[in-house]
CSV table of C-alpha atoms and ligand atoms in Angstrom, one decimal:
chain,number,residue,atom,x,y,z
A,1,UNK,CA,52.4,-57.9,16.4
A,2,UNK,CA,49.3,-56.5,14.6
A,3,UNK,CA,50.1,-53.4,12.7
A,4,UNK,CA,47.4,-51.3,11.0
A,5,UNK,CA,48.2,-48.6,8.5
A,6,UNK,CA,45.7,-45.7,7.8
A,7,UNK,CA,46.1,-44.9,4.1
A,8,UNK,CA,45.4,-41.3,3.2
A,9,UNK,CA,44.1,-40.8,-0.3
A,10,UNK,CA,44.8,-38.0,-2.7
A,11,UNK,CA,42.6,-38.0,-5.8
A,12,UNK,CA,41.6,-41.6,-5.1
A,13,UNK,CA,45.2,-42.9,-4.7
A,14,UNK,CA,47.1,-43.7,-1.6
A,15,UNK,CA,49.6,-40.9,-0.9
A,16,UNK,CA,53.3,-41.6,-1.3
A,17,UNK,CA,53.7,-41.2,2.5
A,18,UNK,CA,50.9,-43.7,3.2
A,19,UNK,CA,52.8,-46.2,1.0
A,20,UNK,CA,55.9,-45.5,3.0
A,21,UNK,CA,53.9,-46.4,6.1
A,22,UNK,CA,52.9,-49.7,4.4
A,23,UNK,CA,56.6,-50.5,3.8
A,24,UNK,CA,57.5,-49.7,7.4
A,25,UNK,CA,54.6,-51.7,8.7
A,26,UNK,CA,55.7,-54.7,6.5
A,27,UNK,CA,59.3,-54.4,7.8
A,28,UNK,CA,58.1,-54.5,11.5
A,29,UNK,CA,55.8,-57.4,10.9
A,30,UNK,CA,58.4,-59.3,9.0
A,31,UNK,CA,60.7,-59.0,12.0
A,32,UNK,CA,58.2,-59.4,14.8
A,33,UNK,CA,55.7,-61.7,13.1
A,34,UNK,CA,52.0,-61.0,13.0
A,35,UNK,CA,49.7,-59.3,10.6
A,36,UNK,CA,49.7,-56.1,8.5
A,37,UNK,CA,46.3,-54.5,7.8
A,38,UNK,CA,45.5,-51.3,6.0
A,39,UNK,CA,42.4,-49.2,6.3
A,40,UNK,CA,41.2,-46.9,3.5
A,41,UNK,CA,38.1,-44.6,3.6
A,42,UNK,CA,36.4,-42.3,1.2
A,43,UNK,CA,33.6,-42.0,-1.4
A,44,UNK,CA,34.9,-44.6,-3.8
A,45,UNK,CA,37.9,-46.5,-2.6
A,46,UNK,CA,37.8,-49.6,-4.8
A,47,UNK,CA,40.9,-48.6,-6.9
A,48,UNK,CA,42.9,-47.6,-3.8
A,49,UNK,CA,41.9,-50.7,-1.9
A,50,UNK,CA,42.9,-52.9,-4.9
A,51,UNK,CA,46.3,-51.2,-5.2
A,52,UNK,CA,46.9,-51.5,-1.4
A,53,UNK,CA,45.9,-55.2,-1.5
A,54,UNK,CA,48.8,-55.8,-3.9
A,55,UNK,CA,51.3,-53.8,-1.8
A,56,UNK,CA,52.3,-56.6,0.6
A,57,UNK,CA,49.6,-56.1,3.2
A,58,UNK,CA,47.7,-59.1,4.6
A,59,UNK,CA,44.3,-57.4,4.7
A,60,UNK,CA,42.6,-54.3,3.5
A,61,UNK,CA,39.6,-52.8,5.2
A,62,UNK,CA,37.6,-50.5,2.9
A,63,UNK,CA,35.0,-48.1,4.0
A,64,UNK,CA,33.0,-46.3,1.3
A,65,UNK,CA,30.7,-43.5,2.3
A,66,UNK,CA,29.7,-40.2,0.6
A,67,UNK,CA,30.3,-38.4,3.9
A,68,UNK,CA,33.9,-39.5,4.0
A,69,UNK,CA,34.7,-38.1,0.5
A,70,UNK,CA,36.8,-35.3,2.0
A,71,UNK,CA,38.8,-35.5,5.1
A,72,UNK,CA,37.2,-34.0,8.2
A,73,UNK,CA,38.3,-34.8,11.8
A,74,UNK,CA,35.1,-35.9,13.5
A,75,UNK,CA,33.7,-38.5,10.9
A,76,UNK,CA,37.1,-40.0,10.3
A,77,UNK,CA,37.9,-40.2,14.0
A,78,UNK,CA,34.5,-41.8,14.7
A,79,UNK,CA,34.7,-44.2,11.8
A,80,UNK,CA,38.2,-45.4,12.8
A,81,UNK,CA,37.2,-45.6,16.5
A,82,UNK,CA,34.5,-48.1,15.5
A,83,UNK,CA,36.7,-50.2,13.3
A,84,UNK,CA,39.9,-50.4,15.3
A,85,UNK,CA,38.7,-52.3,18.5
A,86,UNK,CA,37.8,-55.4,16.4
A,87,UNK,CA,41.2,-55.3,14.7
A,88,UNK,CA,43.0,-54.7,18.0
A,89,UNK,CA,46.3,-53.5,16.5
A,90,UNK,CA,49.3,-53.1,18.7
A,91,UNK,CA,50.6,-50.3,16.4
A,92,UNK,CA,48.7,-47.9,14.1
A,93,UNK,CA,50.8,-46.1,11.5
A,94,UNK,CA,49.7,-42.9,9.8
A,95,UNK,CA,51.4,-40.4,7.5
A,96,UNK,CA,52.8,-37.4,9.4
A,97,UNK,CA,50.8,-35.2,7.0
A,98,UNK,CA,48.3,-32.5,7.9
A,99,UNK,CA,45.6,-35.2,7.9
A,100,UNK,CA,47.6,-37.8,9.9
A,101,UNK,CA,48.8,-35.3,12.5
A,102,UNK,CA,45.3,-34.0,12.9
A,103,UNK,CA,43.6,-37.4,13.2
A,104,UNK,CA,46.1,-39.3,15.4
A,105,UNK,CA,45.8,-37.3,18.7
A,106,UNK,CA,42.0,-37.4,19.1
A,107,UNK,CA,41.9,-41.0,17.9
A,108,UNK,CA,44.5,-41.9,20.5
A,109,UNK,CA,42.3,-40.3,23.2
A,110,UNK,CA,39.3,-42.4,22.1
A,111,UNK,CA,41.4,-45.6,22.0
A,112,UNK,CA,43.5,-44.9,25.1
A,113,UNK,CA,46.6,-45.3,23.0
A,114,UNK,CA,50.0,-43.7,23.3
A,115,UNK,CA,50.5,-41.2,20.4
A,116,UNK,CA,53.9,-40.2,18.9
A,117,UNK,CA,53.8,-37.6,16.1
A,118,UNK,CA,56.4,-36.9,13.4
A,119,UNK,CA,58.5,-40.0,13.9
A,120,UNK,CA,61.7,-40.2,11.8
A,121,UNK,CA,62.3,-43.8,12.8
A,122,UNK,CA,60.7,-46.9,14.4
A,123,UNK,CA,62.8,-49.8,15.7
A,124,UNK,CA,62.2,-53.0,17.6
A,125,UNK,CA,64.5,-53.0,20.5
A,126,UNK,CA,64.4,-56.1,22.7
A,127,UNK,CA,60.9,-56.9,21.3
A,128,UNK,CA,59.7,-53.3,22.2
A,129,UNK,CA,58.9,-50.6,19.8
A,130,UNK,CA,61.1,-47.5,20.0
A,131,UNK,CA,60.0,-44.3,18.2
A,132,UNK,CA,62.7,-41.8,17.1
A,133,UNK,CA,61.9,-38.1,16.8
A,134,UNK,CA,64.1,-35.1,16.0
A,135,UNK,CA,64.1,-32.8,19.1
A,136,UNK,CA,65.9,-29.8,20.6
A,137,UNK,CA,66.2,-27.8,17.4
A,138,UNK,CA,67.6,-30.8,15.5
A,139,UNK,CA,70.4,-31.4,18.0
A,140,UNK,CA,69.1,-34.7,19.3
A,141,UNK,CA,67.1,-37.7,18.2
A,142,UNK,CA,64.9,-38.6,21.2
A,143,UNK,CA,63.6,-42.2,21.6
A,144,UNK,CA,60.2,-42.7,22.9
A,145,UNK,CA,58.3,-45.8,24.1
A,146,UNK,CA,54.6,-46.1,24.6
A,147,UNK,CA,53.4,-47.6,27.9
A,148,UNK,CA,50.0,-48.5,26.5
A,149,UNK,CA,49.2,-51.7,24.7
A,150,UNK,CA,48.2,-49.8,21.6
A,151,UNK,CA,50.4,-47.1,20.1
A,152,UNK,CA,49.7,-44.7,17.3
A,153,UNK,CA,52.6,-43.1,15.4
A,154,UNK,CA,52.7,-40.7,12.5
A,155,UNK,CA,55.7,-41.2,10.2
A,156,UNK,CA,57.7,-38.5,8.5
A,157,UNK,CA,58.6,-38.5,4.8
A,158,UNK,CA,61.7,-40.6,4.0
A,159,UNK,CA,61.0,-43.3,6.7
A,160,UNK,CA,61.0,-46.0,4.0
A,161,UNK,CA,60.6,-46.6,0.3
A,162,UNK,CA,57.0,-46.4,-0.8
A,163,UNK,CA,55.4,-49.9,-1.2
A,164,UNK,CA,54.8,-50.8,-4.8
A,165,UNK,CA,52.0,-53.0,-6.1
A,166,UNK,CA,53.1,-56.4,-7.2
A,167,UNK,CA,51.6,-58.7,-9.8
A,168,UNK,CA,51.6,-61.8,-7.5
A,169,UNK,CA,49.7,-62.1,-4.2
A,170,UNK,CA,46.6,-60.0,-3.5
A,171,UNK,CA,45.3,-59.5,0.0
A,172,UNK,CA,41.7,-59.9,1.1
A,173,UNK,CA,39.6,-56.7,0.9
A,174,UNK,CA,37.0,-56.5,3.6
A,175,UNK,CA,34.2,-53.9,3.1
A,176,UNK,CA,33.3,-52.5,6.4
A,177,UNK,CA,30.3,-50.3,7.5
A,178,UNK,CA,30.4,-47.5,10.1
A,179,UNK,CA,27.6,-45.6,11.7
A,180,UNK,CA,27.8,-41.8,11.7
A,181,UNK,CA,25.3,-39.6,13.4
A,182,UNK,CA,24.2,-36.2,12.4
A,183,UNK,CA,26.3,-34.7,15.2
A,184,UNK,CA,29.4,-36.4,13.6
A,185,UNK,CA,28.7,-34.7,10.3
A,186,UNK,CA,28.6,-31.1,11.5
A,187,UNK,CA,31.7,-30.1,9.5
A,188,UNK,CA,31.4,-29.8,5.8
A,189,UNK,CA,34.1,-29.2,3.2
A,190,UNK,CA,32.8,-26.7,0.8
A,191,UNK,CA,35.8,-26.2,-1.4
A,192,UNK,CA,39.1,-28.0,-1.8
A,193,UNK,CA,42.1,-26.5,-3.5
A,194,UNK,CA,45.0,-28.9,-4.2
A,195,UNK,CA,48.4,-27.5,-5.1
A,196,UNK,CA,49.9,-29.9,-7.7
A,197,UNK,CA,53.5,-30.9,-7.6
A,198,UNK,CA,55.3,-30.3,-10.8
A,199,UNK,CA,58.8,-31.1,-9.7
A,200,UNK,CA,60.3,-34.2,-8.2
A,201,UNK,CA,62.9,-32.9,-5.7
A,202,UNK,CA,63.1,-36.3,-3.9
A,203,UNK,CA,65.0,-38.0,-6.7
A,204,UNK,CA,67.1,-34.9,-7.7
A,205,UNK,CA,70.9,-35.6,-7.5
A,206,UNK,CA,71.8,-31.9,-7.3
A,207,UNK,CA,69.7,-29.2,-5.6
A,208,UNK,CA,70.5,-25.5,-5.3
A,209,UNK,CA,68.2,-23.9,-2.7
A,210,UNK,CA,67.6,-20.3,-1.9
A,211,UNK,CA,66.4,-18.8,1.3
A,212,UNK,CA,65.4,-15.4,2.7
A,213,UNK,CA,69.0,-14.2,2.2
A,214,UNK,CA,68.5,-14.2,-1.6
A,215,UNK,CA,66.6,-11.0,-1.0
A,216,UNK,CA,64.3,-10.7,-4.1
A,217,UNK,CA,62.6,-12.6,-6.9
A,218,UNK,CA,65.2,-11.0,-9.3
A,219,UNK,CA,68.1,-12.4,-7.3
A,220,UNK,CA,66.3,-15.8,-7.1
A,221,UNK,CA,67.1,-16.1,-10.9
A,222,UNK,CA,70.8,-16.6,-9.8
A,223,UNK,CA,69.7,-19.7,-7.9
A,224,UNK,CA,67.8,-21.0,-10.9
A,225,UNK,CA,70.7,-20.3,-13.2
A,226,UNK,CA,73.2,-22.1,-11.0
A,227,UNK,CA,70.9,-25.1,-10.6
A,228,UNK,CA,70.5,-25.3,-14.4
A,229,UNK,CA,74.2,-25.1,-15.0
A,230,UNK,CA,74.7,-28.0,-12.6
A,231,UNK,CA,71.9,-30.0,-14.1
A,232,UNK,CA,70.0,-29.8,-10.8
A,233,UNK,CA,66.7,-28.7,-9.4
A,234,UNK,CA,65.8,-25.5,-7.5
A,235,UNK,CA,64.8,-25.8,-3.9
A,236,UNK,CA,63.7,-23.2,-1.3
A,237,UNK,CA,63.0,-22.5,2.3
A,238,UNK,CA,59.5,-21.6,3.5
A,239,UNK,CA,60.7,-18.0,3.8
A,240,UNK,CA,61.5,-17.9,0.1
A,241,UNK,CA,58.3,-19.6,-0.9
A,242,UNK,CA,56.2,-17.3,1.3
A,243,UNK,CA,58.0,-14.3,-0.3
A,244,UNK,CA,56.6,-15.6,-3.7
A,245,UNK,CA,60.1,-16.1,-5.2
A,246,UNK,CA,59.3,-19.7,-6.2
A,247,UNK,CA,56.5,-22.2,-6.0
A,248,UNK,CA,55.4,-24.2,-2.9
A,249,UNK,CA,56.3,-27.5,-4.5
A,250,UNK,CA,59.9,-26.5,-4.2
A,251,UNK,CA,59.8,-26.1,-0.4
A,252,UNK,CA,62.1,-28.4,1.5
A,253,UNK,CA,61.7,-29.3,5.2
A,254,UNK,CA,59.2,-30.2,7.8
A,255,UNK,CA,56.2,-29.0,5.8
A,256,UNK,CA,57.8,-29.4,2.4
A,257,UNK,CA,59.6,-32.4,0.9
A,258,UNK,CA,62.5,-34.4,2.3
A,259,UNK,CA,65.4,-34.7,-0.1
A,260,UNK,CA,68.6,-36.7,-0.3
A,261,UNK,CA,70.7,-35.3,-3.2
A,262,UNK,CA,74.4,-36.0,-3.7
A,263,UNK,CA,75.0,-32.2,-3.6
A,264,UNK,CA,72.9,-29.6,-1.8
A,265,UNK,CA,73.9,-25.9,-2.2
A,266,UNK,CA,72.2,-23.7,0.4
A,267,UNK,CA,72.2,-20.0,-0.5
A,268,UNK,CA,71.1,-17.5,2.1
A,269,UNK,CA,69.6,-20.2,4.3
A,270,UNK,CA,70.0,-19.9,8.1
A,271,UNK,CA,69.6,-23.7,8.8
A,272,UNK,CA,66.4,-23.6,11.0
A,273,UNK,CA,65.5,-27.1,12.2
A,274,UNK,CA,62.3,-27.1,10.2
A,275,UNK,CA,64.5,-26.8,7.0
A,276,UNK,CA,67.3,-29.0,8.3
A,277,UNK,CA,65.1,-32.1,8.9
A,278,UNK,CA,64.4,-32.0,5.1
A,279,UNK,CA,68.0,-32.1,4.1
A,280,UNK,CA,69.5,-34.5,6.6
A,281,UNK,CA,69.8,-37.1,3.8
A,282,UNK,CA,72.0,-34.9,1.6
A,283,UNK,CA,75.4,-36.4,1.0
A,284,UNK,CA,77.3,-33.1,0.7
A,285,UNK,CA,76.0,-29.7,1.9
A,286,UNK,CA,77.6,-26.5,0.7
A,287,UNK,CA,76.4,-23.4,2.5
A,288,UNK,CA,76.8,-19.9,1.3
A,289,UNK,CA,76.0,-17.4,4.0
A,290,UNK,CA,77.0,-13.8,4.9
A,291,UNK,CA,76.9,-14.6,8.6
A,292,UNK,CA,79.9,-16.6,9.9
A,293,UNK,CA,77.8,-17.7,12.9
A,294,UNK,CA,74.8,-18.9,10.8
A,295,UNK,CA,73.5,-22.3,12.3
A,296,UNK,CA,73.8,-23.9,8.9
A,297,UNK,CA,77.6,-23.8,9.2
A,298,UNK,CA,77.3,-26.2,12.1
A,299,UNK,CA,76.3,-29.1,9.8
A,300,UNK,CA,77.4,-28.0,6.3
A,301,UNK,CA,80.3,-29.9,4.8
A,302,UNK,CA,81.7,-26.9,2.9
A,303,UNK,CA,81.2,-23.3,4.2
A,304,UNK,CA,81.4,-20.2,2.1
A,305,UNK,CA,81.2,-17.0,4.2
A,306,UNK,CA,80.1,-14.3,1.8
A,307,UNK,CA,77.4,-12.4,0.1
A,308,UNK,CA,75.6,-14.8,-2.2
A,309,UNK,CA,75.1,-12.0,-4.7
A,310,UNK,CA,78.9,-12.0,-5.2
A,311,UNK,CA,79.6,-15.7,-4.7
A,312,UNK,CA,76.8,-17.2,-6.9
A,313,UNK,CA,77.7,-15.1,-10.0
A,314,UNK,CA,81.3,-16.2,-9.6
A,315,UNK,CA,80.3,-19.8,-9.5
A,316,UNK,CA,78.1,-19.3,-12.5
A,317,UNK,CA,81.0,-17.6,-14.4
A,318,UNK,CA,83.3,-20.5,-13.5
A,319,UNK,CA,80.8,-23.1,-14.7
A,320,UNK,CA,80.2,-21.3,-17.9
A,321,UNK,CA,84.0,-21.1,-18.6
A,322,UNK,CA,84.4,-24.9,-18.2
N,401,FAD,C1,55.5,-25.5,11.9
N,401,FAD,C2,56.6,-24.9,11.1
N,401,FAD,C3,56.9,-25.6,9.9
N,401,FAD,C4,57.9,-25.1,9.1
N,401,FAD,N1,58.3,-25.7,7.9
N,401,FAD,C5,59.3,-25.3,7.2
N,401,FAD,C6,59.7,-26.0,6.1
N,401,FAD,O1,59.2,-27.1,5.7
N,401,FAD,N2,60.8,-25.6,5.4
N,401,FAD,C7,61.5,-24.4,5.8
N,401,FAD,O2,62.4,-24.0,5.1
N,401,FAD,N3,61.1,-23.7,6.8
N,401,FAD,C8,60.0,-24.1,7.5
N,401,FAD,N4,59.6,-23.4,8.6
N,401,FAD,C9,60.2,-22.0,8.8
N,401,FAD,C10,61.5,-22.1,9.5
N,401,FAD,O3,61.3,-22.1,10.9
N,401,FAD,C11,62.4,-20.9,9.2
N,401,FAD,O4,61.7,-19.7,9.5
N,401,FAD,C12,62.9,-20.9,7.7
N,401,FAD,O5,63.4,-22.1,7.3
N,401,FAD,C13,63.9,-19.8,7.5
N,401,FAD,O6,64.2,-19.7,6.2
N,401,FAD,P1,65.5,-19.0,5.7
N,401,FAD,O7,66.7,-19.8,6.2
N,401,FAD,O8,65.4,-18.8,4.2
N,401,FAD,O9,65.4,-17.6,6.4
N,401,FAD,P2,66.2,-16.9,7.6
N,401,FAD,O10,66.2,-17.7,8.8
N,401,FAD,O11,65.8,-15.5,7.7
N,401,FAD,O12,67.8,-16.9,7.1
N,401,FAD,C14,68.3,-16.1,6.1
N,401,FAD,C15,69.8,-16.4,6.0
N,401,FAD,O13,70.3,-15.7,4.9
N,401,FAD,C16,71.5,-15.1,5.3
N,401,FAD,N5,71.8,-14.0,4.4
N,401,FAD,C17,71.2,-12.8,4.4
N,401,FAD,N6,71.6,-12.0,3.3
N,401,FAD,C18,72.6,-12.8,2.7
N,401,FAD,C19,73.4,-12.6,1.6
N,401,FAD,N7,73.3,-11.5,0.9
N,401,FAD,N8,74.2,-13.6,1.2
N,401,FAD,C20,74.3,-14.7,1.9
N,401,FAD,N9,73.5,-15.0,3.0
N,401,FAD,C21,72.7,-14.0,3.4
N,401,FAD,C22,71.3,-14.7,6.7
N,401,FAD,O14,72.6,-14.6,7.4
N,401,FAD,C23,70.5,-15.8,7.3
N,401,FAD,O15,71.3,-16.9,7.8
N,401,FAD,C24,58.6,-23.9,9.4
N,401,FAD,C25,58.2,-23.2,10.6
N,401,FAD,C26,57.3,-23.7,11.4
N,401,FAD,C27,56.9,-23.0,12.7
């Protein structure tokens, strides 16, 4: 099986999720046999190509062009559509990021490939690829198969450990050229603002997270205090981030990070599927919610029905008395 990974770059480095795609691709090729290639595009991609070449791939295709400095759908789509037929991959893996999920569908149209977005698993079943996706509000994992020869899948955070560069074994790097017409370059990125992550929620063992039920920035200090007393990190739902009570790098879920702590304390969080997909790896989930019918109680291990403004201060008091 020929597997091709599209590596997305952030400040000249492959993103963590792209490196997870490399690991997943390696895993599939190790079982099925075949070749793992990786394509990287941008203004200067020498460093990224060199890193990827040491991450267990068999071949890196590097495209350097000024016009590909910032991601834009049309030039990236056109460039990949020129490169891919020669490589004839059976499977193309991309990160399920804003870029990957934007690029995969039009590219699939160009290549007449099946396209499955936001996969949380890929397995080889009887020699055929099976793609797992969380569906029906988190109640089911649906399995998909592509009927086309070529398949494109975008992979969600947490699908594999990110590939790490090794000292031994460096794959061949092939510099490729693509042709882009003026019509392909009608979109221009004028300004790019990047929100930097300052916290590492992925490796946190304890996370105390607050949702809309926390009610105010002032109340959110209770979440921060409880997290600190437990030696943990603060997490949040999108509702809490949108309200400005904490920073976007603390958002957990579909458009935030995926976490797998030993203990996850959800305060004033309803348990919407977009949040739930980010905490499915948590070993123990404790939910504090005023509504006994809150969806989060369907999957939390410990349930505290109550007002978090009363429950959390009690927990803080108990911890301080220890
Ligand atoms: C494309 C897309 C992507 C998204 N990505 C994400 C994502 O990455 N992460 C994410 O979190 N969301 C995401 N969302 C939003 C998601 O759908 C929900 O809207 C969000 O998770 C709800 O946040 P919440 O649980 O804080 O708020 P709510 O759903 O409003 O729940 C608040 C909860 O607090 C409880 N409550 C109220 N007062 C108290 C109190 N005093 N004490 C205790 N409990 C109380 C209520 O009973 C309720 O259950 C996304 C949505 C879309 C459409």
